[in-house]
Coordinates of C-alpha atoms in Angstrom, one line a residue:
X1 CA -34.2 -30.3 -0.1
X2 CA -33.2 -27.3 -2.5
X3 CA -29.4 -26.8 -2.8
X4 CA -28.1 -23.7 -1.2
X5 CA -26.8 -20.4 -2.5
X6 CA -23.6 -20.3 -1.3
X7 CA -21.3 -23.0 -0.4
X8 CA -18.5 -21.9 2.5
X9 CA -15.8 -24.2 2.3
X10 CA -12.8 -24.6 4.4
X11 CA -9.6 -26.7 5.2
X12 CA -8.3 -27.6 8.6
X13 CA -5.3 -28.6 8.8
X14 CA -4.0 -29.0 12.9
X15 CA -5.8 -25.8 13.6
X16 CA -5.2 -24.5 16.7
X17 CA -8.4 -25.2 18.8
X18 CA -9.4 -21.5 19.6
X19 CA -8.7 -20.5 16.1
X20 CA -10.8 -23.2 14.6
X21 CA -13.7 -22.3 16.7
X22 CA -13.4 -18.5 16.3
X23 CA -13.4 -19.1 12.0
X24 CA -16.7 -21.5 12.5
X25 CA -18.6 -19.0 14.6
X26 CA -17.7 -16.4 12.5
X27 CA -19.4 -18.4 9.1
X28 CA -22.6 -19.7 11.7
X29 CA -23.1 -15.9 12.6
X30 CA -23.5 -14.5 9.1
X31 CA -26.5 -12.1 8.3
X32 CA -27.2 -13.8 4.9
X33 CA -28.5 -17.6 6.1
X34 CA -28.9 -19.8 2.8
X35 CA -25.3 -21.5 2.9
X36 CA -24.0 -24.8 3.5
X37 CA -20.5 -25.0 5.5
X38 CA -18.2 -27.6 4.3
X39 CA -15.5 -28.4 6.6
X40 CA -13.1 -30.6 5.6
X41 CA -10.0 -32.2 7.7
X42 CA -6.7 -33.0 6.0
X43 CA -5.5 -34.5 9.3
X44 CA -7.4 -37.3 9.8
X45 CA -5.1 -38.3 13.2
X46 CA -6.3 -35.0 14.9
X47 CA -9.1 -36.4 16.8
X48 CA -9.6 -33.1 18.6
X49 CA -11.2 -31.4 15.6
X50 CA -13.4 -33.8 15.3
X51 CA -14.6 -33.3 18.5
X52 CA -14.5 -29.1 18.3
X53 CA -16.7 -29.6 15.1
X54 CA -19.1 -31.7 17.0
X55 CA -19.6 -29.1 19.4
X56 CA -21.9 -27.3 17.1
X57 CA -25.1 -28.5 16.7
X58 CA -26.0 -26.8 13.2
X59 CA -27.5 -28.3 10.1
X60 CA -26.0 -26.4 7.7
X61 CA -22.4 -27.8 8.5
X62 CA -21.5 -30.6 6.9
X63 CA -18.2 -32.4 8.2
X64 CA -15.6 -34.7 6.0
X65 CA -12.4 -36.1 6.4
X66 CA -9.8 -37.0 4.2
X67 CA -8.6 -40.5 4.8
X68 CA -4.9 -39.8 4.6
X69 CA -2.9 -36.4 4.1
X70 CA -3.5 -35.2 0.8
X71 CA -2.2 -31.6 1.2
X72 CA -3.6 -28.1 0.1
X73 CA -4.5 -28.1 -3.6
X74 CA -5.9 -31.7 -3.4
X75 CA -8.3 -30.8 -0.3
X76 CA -9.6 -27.5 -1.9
X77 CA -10.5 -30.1 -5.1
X78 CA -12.1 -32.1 -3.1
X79 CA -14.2 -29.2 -1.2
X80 CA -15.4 -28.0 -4.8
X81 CA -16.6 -31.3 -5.3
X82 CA -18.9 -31.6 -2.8
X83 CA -20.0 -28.1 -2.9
X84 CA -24.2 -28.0 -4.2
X85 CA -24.1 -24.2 -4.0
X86 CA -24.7 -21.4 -7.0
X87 CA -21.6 -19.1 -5.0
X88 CA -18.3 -20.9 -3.7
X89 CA -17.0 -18.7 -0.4
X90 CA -13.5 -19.4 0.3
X91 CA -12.7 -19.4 3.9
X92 CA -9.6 -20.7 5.4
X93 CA -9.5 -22.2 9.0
X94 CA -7.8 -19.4 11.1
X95 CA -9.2 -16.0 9.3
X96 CA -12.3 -14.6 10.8
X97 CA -15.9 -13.7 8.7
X98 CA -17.3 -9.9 9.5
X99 CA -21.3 -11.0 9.7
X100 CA -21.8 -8.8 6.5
X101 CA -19.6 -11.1 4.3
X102 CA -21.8 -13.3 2.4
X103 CA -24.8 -10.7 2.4
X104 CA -22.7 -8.6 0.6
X105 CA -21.2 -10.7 -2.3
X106 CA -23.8 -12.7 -3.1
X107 CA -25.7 -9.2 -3.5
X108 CA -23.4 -8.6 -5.7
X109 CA -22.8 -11.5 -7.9
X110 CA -26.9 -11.4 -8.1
X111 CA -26.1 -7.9 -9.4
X112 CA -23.0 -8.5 -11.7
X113 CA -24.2 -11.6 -13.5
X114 CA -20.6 -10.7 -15.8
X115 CA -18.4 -11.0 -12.5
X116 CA -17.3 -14.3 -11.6
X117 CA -14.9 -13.8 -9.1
X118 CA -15.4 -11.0 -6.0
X119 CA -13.6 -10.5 -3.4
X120 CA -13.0 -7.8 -0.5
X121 CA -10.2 -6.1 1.5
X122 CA -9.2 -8.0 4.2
X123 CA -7.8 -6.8 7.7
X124 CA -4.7 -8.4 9.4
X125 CA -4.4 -8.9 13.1
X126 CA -2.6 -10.7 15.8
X127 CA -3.6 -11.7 18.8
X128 CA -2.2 -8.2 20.2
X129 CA -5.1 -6.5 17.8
X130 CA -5.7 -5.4 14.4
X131 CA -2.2 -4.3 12.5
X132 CA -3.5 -2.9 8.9
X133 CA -6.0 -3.5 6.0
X134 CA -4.8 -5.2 2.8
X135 CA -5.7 -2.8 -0.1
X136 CA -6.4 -4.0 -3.5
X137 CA -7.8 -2.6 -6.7
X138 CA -11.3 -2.2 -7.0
X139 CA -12.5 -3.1 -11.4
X140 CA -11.4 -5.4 -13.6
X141 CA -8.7 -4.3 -15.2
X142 CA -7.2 -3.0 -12.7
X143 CA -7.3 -6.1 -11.1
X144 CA -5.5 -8.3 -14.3
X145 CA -2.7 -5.6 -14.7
X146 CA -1.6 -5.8 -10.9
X147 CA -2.1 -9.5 -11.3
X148 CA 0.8 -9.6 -13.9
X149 CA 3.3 -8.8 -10.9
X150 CA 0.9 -9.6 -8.0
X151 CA -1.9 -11.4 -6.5
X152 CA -4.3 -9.3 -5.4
X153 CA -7.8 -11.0 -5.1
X154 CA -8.0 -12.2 -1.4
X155 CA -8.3 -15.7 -1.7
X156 CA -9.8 -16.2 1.7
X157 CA -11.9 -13.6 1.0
X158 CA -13.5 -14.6 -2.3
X159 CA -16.9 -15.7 -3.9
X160 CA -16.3 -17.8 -7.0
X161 CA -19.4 -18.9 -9.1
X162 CA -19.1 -22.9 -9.5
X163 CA -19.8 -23.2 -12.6
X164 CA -16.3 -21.8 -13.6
X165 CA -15.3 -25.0 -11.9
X166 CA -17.5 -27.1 -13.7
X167 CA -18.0 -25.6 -17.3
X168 CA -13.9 -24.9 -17.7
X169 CA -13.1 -28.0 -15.8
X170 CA -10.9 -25.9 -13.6
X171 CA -9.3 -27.0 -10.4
X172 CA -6.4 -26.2 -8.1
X173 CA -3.0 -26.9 -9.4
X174 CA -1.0 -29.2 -6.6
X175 CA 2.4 -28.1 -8.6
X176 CA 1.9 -24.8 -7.7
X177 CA 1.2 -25.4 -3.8
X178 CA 1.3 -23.3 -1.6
X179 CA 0.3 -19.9 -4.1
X180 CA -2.3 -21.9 -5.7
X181 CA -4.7 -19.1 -5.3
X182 CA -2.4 -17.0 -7.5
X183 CA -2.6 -20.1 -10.0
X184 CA -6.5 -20.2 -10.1
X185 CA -7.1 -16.5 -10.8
X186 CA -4.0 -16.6 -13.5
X187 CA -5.9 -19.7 -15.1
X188 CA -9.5 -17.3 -14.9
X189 CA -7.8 -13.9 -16.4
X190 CA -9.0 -15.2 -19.7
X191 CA -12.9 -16.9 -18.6
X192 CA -14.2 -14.1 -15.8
X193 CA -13.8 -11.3 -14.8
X194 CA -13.0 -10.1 -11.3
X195 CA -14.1 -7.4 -8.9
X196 CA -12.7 -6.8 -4.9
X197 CA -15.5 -4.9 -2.2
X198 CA -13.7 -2.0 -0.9
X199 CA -14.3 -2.8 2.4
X200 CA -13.2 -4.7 5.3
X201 CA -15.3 -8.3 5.1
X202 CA -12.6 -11.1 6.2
X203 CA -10.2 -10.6 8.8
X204 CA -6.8 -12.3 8.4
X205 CA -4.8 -13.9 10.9
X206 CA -0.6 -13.4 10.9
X207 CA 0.4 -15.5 13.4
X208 CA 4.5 -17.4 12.9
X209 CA 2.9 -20.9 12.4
X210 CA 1.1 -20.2 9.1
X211 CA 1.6 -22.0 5.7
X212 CA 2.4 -18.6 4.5
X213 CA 5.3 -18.1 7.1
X214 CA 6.5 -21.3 7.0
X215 CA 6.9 -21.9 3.0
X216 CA 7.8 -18.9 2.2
X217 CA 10.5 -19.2 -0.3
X218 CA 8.4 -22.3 -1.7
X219 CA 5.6 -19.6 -2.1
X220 CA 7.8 -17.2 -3.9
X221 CA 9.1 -19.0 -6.5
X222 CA 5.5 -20.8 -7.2
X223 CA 4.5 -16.7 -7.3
X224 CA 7.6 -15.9 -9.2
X225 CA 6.9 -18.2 -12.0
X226 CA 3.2 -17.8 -11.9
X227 CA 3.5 -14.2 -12.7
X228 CA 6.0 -15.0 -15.6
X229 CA 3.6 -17.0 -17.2
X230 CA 1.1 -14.0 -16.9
X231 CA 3.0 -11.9 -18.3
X232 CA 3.8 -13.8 -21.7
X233 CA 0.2 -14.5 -21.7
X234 CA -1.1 -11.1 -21.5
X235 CA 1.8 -8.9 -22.3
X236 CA -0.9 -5.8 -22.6
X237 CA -1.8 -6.1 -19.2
X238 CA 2.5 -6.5 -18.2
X239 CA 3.3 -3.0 -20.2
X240 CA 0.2 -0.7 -18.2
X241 CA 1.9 -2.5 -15.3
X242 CA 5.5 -1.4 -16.4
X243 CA 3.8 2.0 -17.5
X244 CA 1.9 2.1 -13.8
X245 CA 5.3 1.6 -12.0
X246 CA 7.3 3.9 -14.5
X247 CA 4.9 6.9 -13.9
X248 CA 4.8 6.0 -9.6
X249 CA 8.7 6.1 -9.2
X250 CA 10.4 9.6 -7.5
X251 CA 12.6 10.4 -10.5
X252 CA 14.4 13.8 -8.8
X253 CA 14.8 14.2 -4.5
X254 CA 16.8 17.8 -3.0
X255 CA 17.9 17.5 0.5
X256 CA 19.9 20.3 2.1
X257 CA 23.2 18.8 3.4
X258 CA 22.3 15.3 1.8
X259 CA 20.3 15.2 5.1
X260 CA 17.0 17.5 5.3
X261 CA 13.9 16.9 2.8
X262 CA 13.4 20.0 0.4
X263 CA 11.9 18.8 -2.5
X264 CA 10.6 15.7 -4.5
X265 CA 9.6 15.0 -7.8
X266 CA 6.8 11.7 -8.2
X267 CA 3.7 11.5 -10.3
X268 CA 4.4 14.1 -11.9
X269 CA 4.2 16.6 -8.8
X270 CA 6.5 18.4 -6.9
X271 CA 6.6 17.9 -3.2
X272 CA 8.0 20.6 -0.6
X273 CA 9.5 18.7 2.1
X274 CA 9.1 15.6 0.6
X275 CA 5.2 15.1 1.7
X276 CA 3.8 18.4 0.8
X277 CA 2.3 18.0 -3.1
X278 CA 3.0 21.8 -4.2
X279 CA 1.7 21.8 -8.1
X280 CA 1.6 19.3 -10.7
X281 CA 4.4 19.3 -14.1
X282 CA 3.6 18.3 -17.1
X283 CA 6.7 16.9 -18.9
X284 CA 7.0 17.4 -23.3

């Protein structure tokens, strides 16, 4: 049997029945067919995923479980490993595919043979409805100067050729659980280079039970130090992103009374009322 194009891989970890089911139906309803769908549980005591697993009767998923607890980093390892596909799609057990997902990047990376990692905006909801769509920047370098200060390649989102995997022997970095995506793509900056679809192809769950929630000053300092490390690494990209923020700050604001909007001065432009861009200043 010839290996697959893309490999979809994705942790469980106590997912919430409906949300588990809603992720794999998503990934089983893609346009683009050629994929293998890794699923692998890091909590091996949850028989109930085993059984909501079973309930699909597709070849293309192929079902693990890790014998004990081995947390975040460790299981996404361990998915790479087994992956037999060109294209690595990161999926995460309670986001949501659109059915154009892996049609679209793996056109792409056929296109882009330079681009190693591509990702795509992603759209958060609740269970109320959609809220709003994470932006991001669309080239390369764009990319690596906002990475300096911020990560901004959708993890749950992205396509990562395997070979970076295997040729750098890269992996996930369990120190830096739970913003080990933020690790990978710092550890890439200098091997690849990236690229994020402006559009809408992963929908992302906010709901107050996860990781993201729940860790989050764990995830800030991991984040905090990670971009510190960036930017002693590539201190080029760290001054355009000192530049970017220098030139994007309101440096003069009028208000009538200290109360009513009149004018502002940012990016160079002067706005009446505060919103209304009048004409652009060039400053000597």
């Amino acid at each position: 049997m010839n290996n697959p194009t893309v490999s979809v891989l994705t942790p469980i970890y106590n997912t919430r029945p409906e949300y588990l089911r809603e992720c794999i139906e998503s990934v089983l309803g893609q346009t683009f067919t050629d994929f293998e769908f890794i699923i692998l549980n890091d909590s091996p005591n949850n028989i109930q995923l085993d059984r909501i697993v079973a309930e699909y009767n597709d070849p293309r998923i192929r079902y693990y479980k890790n014998d004990r607890n081995m947390g975040i980093s460790a299981s996404r390892n361990r998915l790479v490993e087994l992956a037999r596909g060109r294209y690595l799609a990161i999926f995460d057990h309670d986001d949501v595919c659109m059915p154009e997902r892996l049609a679209a990047q793996v056109d792409f990376l056929d296109k882009n043979p330079d681009i190693g990692v591509v990702s795509a905006l992603m759209q958060v909801f609740t269970n109320s409805g959609p809220k709003c769509i994470l932006h991001a920047p669309e080239y390369d370098t764009d990319i690596k100067v906002m990475l300096t200060r911020d990560c901004c390649i959708a993890h749950s989102a992205a396509m990562i050729r395997r070979t970076l995997f295997t040729d750098n022997h890269i992996e996930y970095d369990a120190y830096c659980s739970p913003a080990e995506d933020y690790r990978l793509w710092a550890r890439l900056m200098g091997i690849t280079h990236f690229h994020n679809i402006q559009c809408v192809l992963v929908r992302y769950r906010d709901y107050p039970e996860q990781t993201s929630v729940r860790v989050r000053c764990q995830m800030r300092r991991c984040h905090d130090a990670i971009a510190l490390d960036i930017q002693n690494r590539y201190p080029a990209y760290w001054r355009e992103m000192r530049r970017s923020d220098n030139a994007n700050i309101t440096v003069f604001r009028l208000r009538l009374f200290g109360r009513i909007p009149l004018l502002k001065i940012k990016n160079n432009r002067i706005y009446l009322f505060e919103c209304i861009p009048v004409f652009k200043v060039k400053w000597r």
